[in-house]
CSV table of N, CA and C in Angstrom, one decimal:
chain,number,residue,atom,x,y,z
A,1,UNK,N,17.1,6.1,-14.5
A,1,UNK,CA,18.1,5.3,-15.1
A,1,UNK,C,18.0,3.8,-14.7
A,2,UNK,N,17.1,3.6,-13.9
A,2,UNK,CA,16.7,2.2,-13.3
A,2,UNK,C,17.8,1.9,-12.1
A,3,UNK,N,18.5,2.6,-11.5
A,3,UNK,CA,19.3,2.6,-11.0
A,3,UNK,C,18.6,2.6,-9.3
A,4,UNK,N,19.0,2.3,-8.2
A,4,UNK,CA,18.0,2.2,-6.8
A,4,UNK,C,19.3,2.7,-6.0
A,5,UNK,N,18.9,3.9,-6.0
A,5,UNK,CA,20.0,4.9,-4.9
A,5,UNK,C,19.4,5.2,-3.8
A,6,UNK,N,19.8,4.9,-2.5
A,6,UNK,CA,19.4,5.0,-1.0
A,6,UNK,C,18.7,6.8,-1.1
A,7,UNK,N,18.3,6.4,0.2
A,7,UNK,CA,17.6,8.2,0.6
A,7,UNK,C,17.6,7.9,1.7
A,8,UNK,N,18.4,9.0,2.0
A,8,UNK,CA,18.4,9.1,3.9
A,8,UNK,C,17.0,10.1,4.3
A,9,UNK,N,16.5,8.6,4.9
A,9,UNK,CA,14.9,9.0,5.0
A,9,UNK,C,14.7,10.3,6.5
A,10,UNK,N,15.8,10.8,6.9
A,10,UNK,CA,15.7,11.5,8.2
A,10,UNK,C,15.8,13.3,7.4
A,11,UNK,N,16.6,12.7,6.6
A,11,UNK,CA,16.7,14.4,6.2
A,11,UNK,C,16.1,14.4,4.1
A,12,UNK,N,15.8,13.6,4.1
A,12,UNK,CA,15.0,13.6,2.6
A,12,UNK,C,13.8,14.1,2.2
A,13,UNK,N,13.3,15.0,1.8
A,13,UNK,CA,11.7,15.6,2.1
A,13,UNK,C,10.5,14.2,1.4
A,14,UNK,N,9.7,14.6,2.2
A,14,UNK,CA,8.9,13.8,2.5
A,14,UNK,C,8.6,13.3,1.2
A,15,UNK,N,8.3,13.9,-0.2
A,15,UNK,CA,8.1,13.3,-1.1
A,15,UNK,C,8.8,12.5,-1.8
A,16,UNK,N,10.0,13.1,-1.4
A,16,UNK,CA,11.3,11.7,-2.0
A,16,UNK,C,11.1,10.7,-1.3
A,17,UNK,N,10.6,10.8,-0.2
A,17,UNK,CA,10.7,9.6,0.6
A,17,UNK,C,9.3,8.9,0.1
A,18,UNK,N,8.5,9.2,-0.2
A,18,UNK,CA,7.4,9.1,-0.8
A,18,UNK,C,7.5,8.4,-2.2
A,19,UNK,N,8.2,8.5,-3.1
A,19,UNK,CA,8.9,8.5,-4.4
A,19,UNK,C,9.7,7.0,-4.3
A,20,UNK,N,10.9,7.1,-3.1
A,20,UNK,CA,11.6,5.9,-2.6
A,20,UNK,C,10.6,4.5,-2.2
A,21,UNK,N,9.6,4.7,-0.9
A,21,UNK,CA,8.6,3.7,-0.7
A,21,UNK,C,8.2,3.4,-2.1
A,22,UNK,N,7.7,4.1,-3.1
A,22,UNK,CA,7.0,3.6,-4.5
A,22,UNK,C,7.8,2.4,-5.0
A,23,UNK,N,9.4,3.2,-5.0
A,23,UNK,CA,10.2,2.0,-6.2
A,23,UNK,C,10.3,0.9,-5.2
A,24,UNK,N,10.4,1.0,-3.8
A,24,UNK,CA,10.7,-0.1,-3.2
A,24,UNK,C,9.4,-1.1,-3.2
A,25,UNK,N,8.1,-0.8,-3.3
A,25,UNK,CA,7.1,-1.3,-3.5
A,25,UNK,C,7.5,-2.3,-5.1
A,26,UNK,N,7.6,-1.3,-5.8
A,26,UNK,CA,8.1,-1.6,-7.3
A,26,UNK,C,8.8,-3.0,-7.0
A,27,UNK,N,10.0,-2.8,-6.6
A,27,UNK,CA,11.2,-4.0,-6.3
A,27,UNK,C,10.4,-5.2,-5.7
A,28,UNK,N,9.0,-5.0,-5.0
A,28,UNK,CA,9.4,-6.1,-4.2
A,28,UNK,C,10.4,-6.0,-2.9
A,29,UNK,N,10.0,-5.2,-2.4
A,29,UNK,CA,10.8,-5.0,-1.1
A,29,UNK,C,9.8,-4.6,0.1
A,30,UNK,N,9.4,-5.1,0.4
A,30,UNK,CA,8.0,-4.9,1.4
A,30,UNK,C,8.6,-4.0,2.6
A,31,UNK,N,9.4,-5.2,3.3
A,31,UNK,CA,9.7,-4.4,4.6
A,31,UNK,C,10.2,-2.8,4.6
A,32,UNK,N,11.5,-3.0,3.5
A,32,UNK,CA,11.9,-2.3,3.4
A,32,UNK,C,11.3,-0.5,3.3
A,33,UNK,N,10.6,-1.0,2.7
A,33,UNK,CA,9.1,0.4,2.0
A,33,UNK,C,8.3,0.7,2.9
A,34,UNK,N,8.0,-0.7,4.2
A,34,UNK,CA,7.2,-0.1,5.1
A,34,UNK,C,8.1,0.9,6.3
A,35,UNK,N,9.1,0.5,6.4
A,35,UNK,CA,10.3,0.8,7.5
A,35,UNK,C,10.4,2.6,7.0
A,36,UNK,N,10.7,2.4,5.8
A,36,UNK,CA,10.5,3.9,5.3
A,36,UNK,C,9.5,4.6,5.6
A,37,UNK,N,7.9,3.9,4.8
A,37,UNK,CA,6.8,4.7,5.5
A,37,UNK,C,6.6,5.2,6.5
A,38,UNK,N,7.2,4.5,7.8
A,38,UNK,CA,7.2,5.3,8.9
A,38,UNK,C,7.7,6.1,9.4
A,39,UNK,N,9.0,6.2,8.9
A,39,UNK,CA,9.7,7.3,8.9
A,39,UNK,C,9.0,8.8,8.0
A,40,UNK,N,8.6,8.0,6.5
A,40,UNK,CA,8.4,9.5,6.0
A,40,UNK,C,6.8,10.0,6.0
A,41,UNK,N,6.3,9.1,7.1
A,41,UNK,CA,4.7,10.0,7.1
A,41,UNK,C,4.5,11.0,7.9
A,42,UNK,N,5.3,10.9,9.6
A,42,UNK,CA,5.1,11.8,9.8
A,42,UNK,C,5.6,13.6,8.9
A,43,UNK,N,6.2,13.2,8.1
A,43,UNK,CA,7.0,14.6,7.2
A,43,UNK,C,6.0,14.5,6.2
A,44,UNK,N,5.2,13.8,6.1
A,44,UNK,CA,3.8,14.2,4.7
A,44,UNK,C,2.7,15.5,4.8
A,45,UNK,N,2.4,15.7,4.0
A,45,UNK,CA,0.7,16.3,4.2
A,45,UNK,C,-0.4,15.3,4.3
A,46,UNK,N,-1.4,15.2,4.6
A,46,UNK,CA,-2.0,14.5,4.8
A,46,UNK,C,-2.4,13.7,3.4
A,47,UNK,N,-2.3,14.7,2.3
A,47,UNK,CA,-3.1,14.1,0.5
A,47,UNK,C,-1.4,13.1,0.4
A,48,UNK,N,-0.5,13.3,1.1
A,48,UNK,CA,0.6,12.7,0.8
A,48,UNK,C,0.5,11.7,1.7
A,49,UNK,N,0.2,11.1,2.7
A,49,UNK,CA,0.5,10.1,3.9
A,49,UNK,C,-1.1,9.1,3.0
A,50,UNK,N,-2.0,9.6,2.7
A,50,UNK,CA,-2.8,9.1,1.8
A,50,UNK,C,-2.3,8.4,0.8
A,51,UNK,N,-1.8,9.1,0.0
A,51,UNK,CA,-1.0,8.4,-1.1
A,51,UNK,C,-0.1,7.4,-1.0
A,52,UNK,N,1.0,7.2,0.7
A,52,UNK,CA,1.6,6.3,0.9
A,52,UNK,C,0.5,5.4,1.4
A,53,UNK,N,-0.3,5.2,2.1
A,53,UNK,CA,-1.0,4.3,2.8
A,53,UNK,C,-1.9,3.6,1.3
A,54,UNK,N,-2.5,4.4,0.0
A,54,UNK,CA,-2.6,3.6,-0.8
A,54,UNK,C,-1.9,2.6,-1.8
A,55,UNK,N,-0.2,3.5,-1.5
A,55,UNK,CA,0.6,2.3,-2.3
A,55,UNK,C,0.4,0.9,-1.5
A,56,UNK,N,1.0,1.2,-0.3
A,56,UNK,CA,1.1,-0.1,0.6
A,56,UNK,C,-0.2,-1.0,0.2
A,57,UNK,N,-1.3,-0.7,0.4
A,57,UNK,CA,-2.6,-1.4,0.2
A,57,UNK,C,-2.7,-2.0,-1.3
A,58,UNK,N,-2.6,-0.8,-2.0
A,58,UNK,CA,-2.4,-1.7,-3.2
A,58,UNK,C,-1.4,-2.5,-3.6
A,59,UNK,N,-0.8,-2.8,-3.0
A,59,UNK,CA,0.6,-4.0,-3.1
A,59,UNK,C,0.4,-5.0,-2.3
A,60,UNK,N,-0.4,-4.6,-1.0
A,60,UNK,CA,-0.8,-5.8,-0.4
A,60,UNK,C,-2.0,-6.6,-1.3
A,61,UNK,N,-2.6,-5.8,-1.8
A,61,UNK,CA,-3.5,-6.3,-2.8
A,61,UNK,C,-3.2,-7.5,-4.2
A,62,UNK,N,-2.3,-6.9,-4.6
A,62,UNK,CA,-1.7,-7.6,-5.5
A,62,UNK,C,-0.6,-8.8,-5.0
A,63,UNK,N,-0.1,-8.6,-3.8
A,63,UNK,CA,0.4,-10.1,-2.9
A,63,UNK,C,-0.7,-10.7,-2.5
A,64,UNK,N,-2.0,-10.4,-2.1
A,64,UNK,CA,-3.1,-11.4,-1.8
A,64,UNK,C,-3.8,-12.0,-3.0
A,65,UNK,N,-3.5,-11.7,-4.4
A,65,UNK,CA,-4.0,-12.5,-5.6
A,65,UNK,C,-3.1,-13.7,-5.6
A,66,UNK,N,-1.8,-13.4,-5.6
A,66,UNK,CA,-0.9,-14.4,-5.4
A,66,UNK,C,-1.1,-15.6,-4.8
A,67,UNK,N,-1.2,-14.9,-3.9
A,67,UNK,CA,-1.3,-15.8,-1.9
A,67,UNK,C,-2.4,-17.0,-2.5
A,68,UNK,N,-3.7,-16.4,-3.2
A,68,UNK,CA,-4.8,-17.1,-3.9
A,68,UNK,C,-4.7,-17.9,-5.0
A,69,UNK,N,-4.3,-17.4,-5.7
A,69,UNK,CA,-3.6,-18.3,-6.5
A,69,UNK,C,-2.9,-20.1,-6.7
A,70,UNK,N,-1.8,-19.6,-5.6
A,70,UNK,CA,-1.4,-20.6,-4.7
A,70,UNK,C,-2.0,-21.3,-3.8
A,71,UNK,N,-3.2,-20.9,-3.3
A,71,UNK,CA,-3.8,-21.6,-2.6
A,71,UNK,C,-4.0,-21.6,-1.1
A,72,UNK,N,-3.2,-20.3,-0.5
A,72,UNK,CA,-2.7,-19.9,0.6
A,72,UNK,C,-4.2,-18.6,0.8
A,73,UNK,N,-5.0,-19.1,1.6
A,73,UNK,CA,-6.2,-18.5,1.4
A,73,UNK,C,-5.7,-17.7,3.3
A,74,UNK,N,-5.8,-18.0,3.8
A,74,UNK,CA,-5.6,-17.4,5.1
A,74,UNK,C,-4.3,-16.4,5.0
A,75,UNK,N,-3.2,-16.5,4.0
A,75,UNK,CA,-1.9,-15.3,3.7
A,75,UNK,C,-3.3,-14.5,3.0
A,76,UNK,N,-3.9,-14.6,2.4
A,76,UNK,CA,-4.5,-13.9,1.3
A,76,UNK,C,-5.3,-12.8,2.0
A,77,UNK,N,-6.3,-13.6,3.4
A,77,UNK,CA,-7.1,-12.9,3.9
A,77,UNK,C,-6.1,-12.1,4.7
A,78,UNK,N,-5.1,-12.5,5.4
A,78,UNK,CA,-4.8,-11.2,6.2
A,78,UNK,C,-4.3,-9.9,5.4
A,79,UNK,N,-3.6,-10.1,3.6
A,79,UNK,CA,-3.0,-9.3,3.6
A,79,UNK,C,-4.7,-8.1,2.9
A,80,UNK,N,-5.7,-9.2,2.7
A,80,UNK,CA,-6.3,-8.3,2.4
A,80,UNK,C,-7.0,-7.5,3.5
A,81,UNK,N,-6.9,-8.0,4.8
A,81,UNK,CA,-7.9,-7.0,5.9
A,81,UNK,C,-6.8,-6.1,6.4
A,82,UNK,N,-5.1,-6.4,6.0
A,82,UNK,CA,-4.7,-5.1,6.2
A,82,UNK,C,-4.5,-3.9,4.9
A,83,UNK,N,-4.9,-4.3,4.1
A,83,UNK,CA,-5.5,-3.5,2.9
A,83,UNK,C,-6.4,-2.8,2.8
A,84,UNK,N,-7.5,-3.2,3.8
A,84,UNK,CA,-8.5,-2.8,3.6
A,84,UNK,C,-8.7,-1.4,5.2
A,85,UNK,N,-7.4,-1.6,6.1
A,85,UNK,CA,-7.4,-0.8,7.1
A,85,UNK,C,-6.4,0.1,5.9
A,86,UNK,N,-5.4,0.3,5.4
A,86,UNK,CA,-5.0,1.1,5.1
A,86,UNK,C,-5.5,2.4,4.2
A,87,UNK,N,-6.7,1.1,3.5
A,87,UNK,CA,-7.8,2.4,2.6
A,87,UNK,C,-8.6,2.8,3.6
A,88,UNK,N,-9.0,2.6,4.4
A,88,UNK,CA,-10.0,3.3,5.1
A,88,UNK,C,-9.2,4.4,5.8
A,89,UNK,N,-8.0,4.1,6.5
A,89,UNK,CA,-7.2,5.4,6.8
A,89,UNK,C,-6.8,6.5,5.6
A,90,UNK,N,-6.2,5.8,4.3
A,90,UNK,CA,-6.1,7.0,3.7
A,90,UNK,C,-7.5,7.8,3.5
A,91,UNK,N,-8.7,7.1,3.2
A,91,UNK,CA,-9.8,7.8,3.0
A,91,UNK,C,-10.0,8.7,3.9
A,92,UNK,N,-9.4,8.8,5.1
A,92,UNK,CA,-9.9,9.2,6.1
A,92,UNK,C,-9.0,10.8,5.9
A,93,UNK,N,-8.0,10.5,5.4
A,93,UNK,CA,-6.7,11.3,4.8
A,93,UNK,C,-7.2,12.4,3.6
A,94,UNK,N,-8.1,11.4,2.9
A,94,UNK,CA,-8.3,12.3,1.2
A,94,UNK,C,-9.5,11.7,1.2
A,95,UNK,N,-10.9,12.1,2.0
A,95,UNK,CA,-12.4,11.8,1.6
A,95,UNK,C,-12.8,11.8,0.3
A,96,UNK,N,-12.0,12.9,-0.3
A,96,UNK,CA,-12.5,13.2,-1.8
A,96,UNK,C,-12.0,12.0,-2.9
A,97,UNK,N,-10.9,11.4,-2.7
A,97,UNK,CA,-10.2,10.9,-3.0
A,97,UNK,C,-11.5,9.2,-3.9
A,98,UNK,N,-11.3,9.4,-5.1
A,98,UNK,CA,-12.1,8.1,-6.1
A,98,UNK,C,-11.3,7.1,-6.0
A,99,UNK,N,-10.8,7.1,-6.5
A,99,UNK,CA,-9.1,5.7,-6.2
A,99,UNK,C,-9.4,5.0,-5.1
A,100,UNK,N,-9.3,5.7,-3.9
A,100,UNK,CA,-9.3,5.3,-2.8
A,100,UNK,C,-10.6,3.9,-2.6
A,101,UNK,N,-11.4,5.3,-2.8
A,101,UNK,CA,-12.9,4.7,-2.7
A,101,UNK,C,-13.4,3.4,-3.4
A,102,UNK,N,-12.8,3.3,-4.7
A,102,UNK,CA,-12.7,2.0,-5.5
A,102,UNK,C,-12.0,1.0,-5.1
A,103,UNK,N,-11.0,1.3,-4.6
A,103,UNK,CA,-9.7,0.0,-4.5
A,103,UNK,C,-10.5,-0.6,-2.8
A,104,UNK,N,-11.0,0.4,-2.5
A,104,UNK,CA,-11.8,-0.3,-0.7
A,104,UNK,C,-12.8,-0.9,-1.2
A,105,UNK,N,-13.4,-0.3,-1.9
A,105,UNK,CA,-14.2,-1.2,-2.2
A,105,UNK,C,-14.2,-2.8,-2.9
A,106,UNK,N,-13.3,-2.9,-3.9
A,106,UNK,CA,-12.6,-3.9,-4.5
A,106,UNK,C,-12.5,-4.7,-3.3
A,107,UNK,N,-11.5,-4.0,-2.6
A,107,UNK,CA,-10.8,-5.0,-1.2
A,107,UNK,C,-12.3,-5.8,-0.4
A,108,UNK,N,-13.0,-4.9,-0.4
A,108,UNK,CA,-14.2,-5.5,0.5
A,108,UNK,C,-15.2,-6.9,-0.2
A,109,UNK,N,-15.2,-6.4,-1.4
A,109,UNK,CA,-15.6,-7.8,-2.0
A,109,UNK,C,-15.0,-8.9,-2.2
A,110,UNK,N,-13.6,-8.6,-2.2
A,110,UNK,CA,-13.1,-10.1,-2.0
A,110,UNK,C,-13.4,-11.4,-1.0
A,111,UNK,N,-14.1,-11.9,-1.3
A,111,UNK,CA,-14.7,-13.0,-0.3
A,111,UNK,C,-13.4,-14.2,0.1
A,112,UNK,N,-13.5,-14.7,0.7
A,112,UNK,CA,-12.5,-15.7,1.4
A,112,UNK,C,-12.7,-16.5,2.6
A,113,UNK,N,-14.2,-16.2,2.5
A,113,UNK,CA,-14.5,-17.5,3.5
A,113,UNK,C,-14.7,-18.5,3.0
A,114,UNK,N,-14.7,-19.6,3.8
A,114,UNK,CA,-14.7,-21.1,3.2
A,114,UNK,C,-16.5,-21.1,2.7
A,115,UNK,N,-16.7,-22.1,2.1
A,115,UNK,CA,-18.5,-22.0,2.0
A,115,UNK,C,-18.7,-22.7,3.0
């Protein structure tokens, strides 16, 4: 209903919590989604704590186009080298996992050194 109802991340199963991090990513709420992540990874399975560690990345991804955009090359590079730690952990999470494997790679070619 578009509506953003809290979840008490202590007693929420892990995939609502999982479900919550998403819209909060959605929102534009960074902190808030990471604060959650840590609470609801330990309560994942591993193809789940994967899944969270790819939203994060890919949202950092999408704030480092921005960052570039604007002109802010050093915001850009950090949020991409922590993008590019969070795919290598979920890969580490879901080896099988294509998504993964593409968006790391994406992340890696982004160049952002000066010439």
């Amino acid at each position: 209903g578009g509506r953003d109802l809290a979840v008490d991340p202590g007693s929420a199963p892990g995939e609502l919590n999982l479900a919550r991090t998403n819209e909060l990513l959605r929102r534009d709420r960074l902190d808030e989604a990471q604060a959650l992540a840590a609470v609801a990874s330990p309560r994942l399975a591993p193809a789940g704590n994967a899944k969270l560690l790819y939203n994060l990345a890919n949202y950092r991804l999408r704030q480092a186009r921005q960052h570039i955009s604007s002109g802010d090359i050093d915001g850009a590079r950090a949020l991409v080298n922590l993008s590019k730690g969070e795919y290598r952990t979920a890969l580490r999470l879901s080896p099988d996992d294509w998504d993964i494997k593409y968006n790391l790679d994406v992340a890696r070619q982004i160049a952002l050194d000066p010439l």
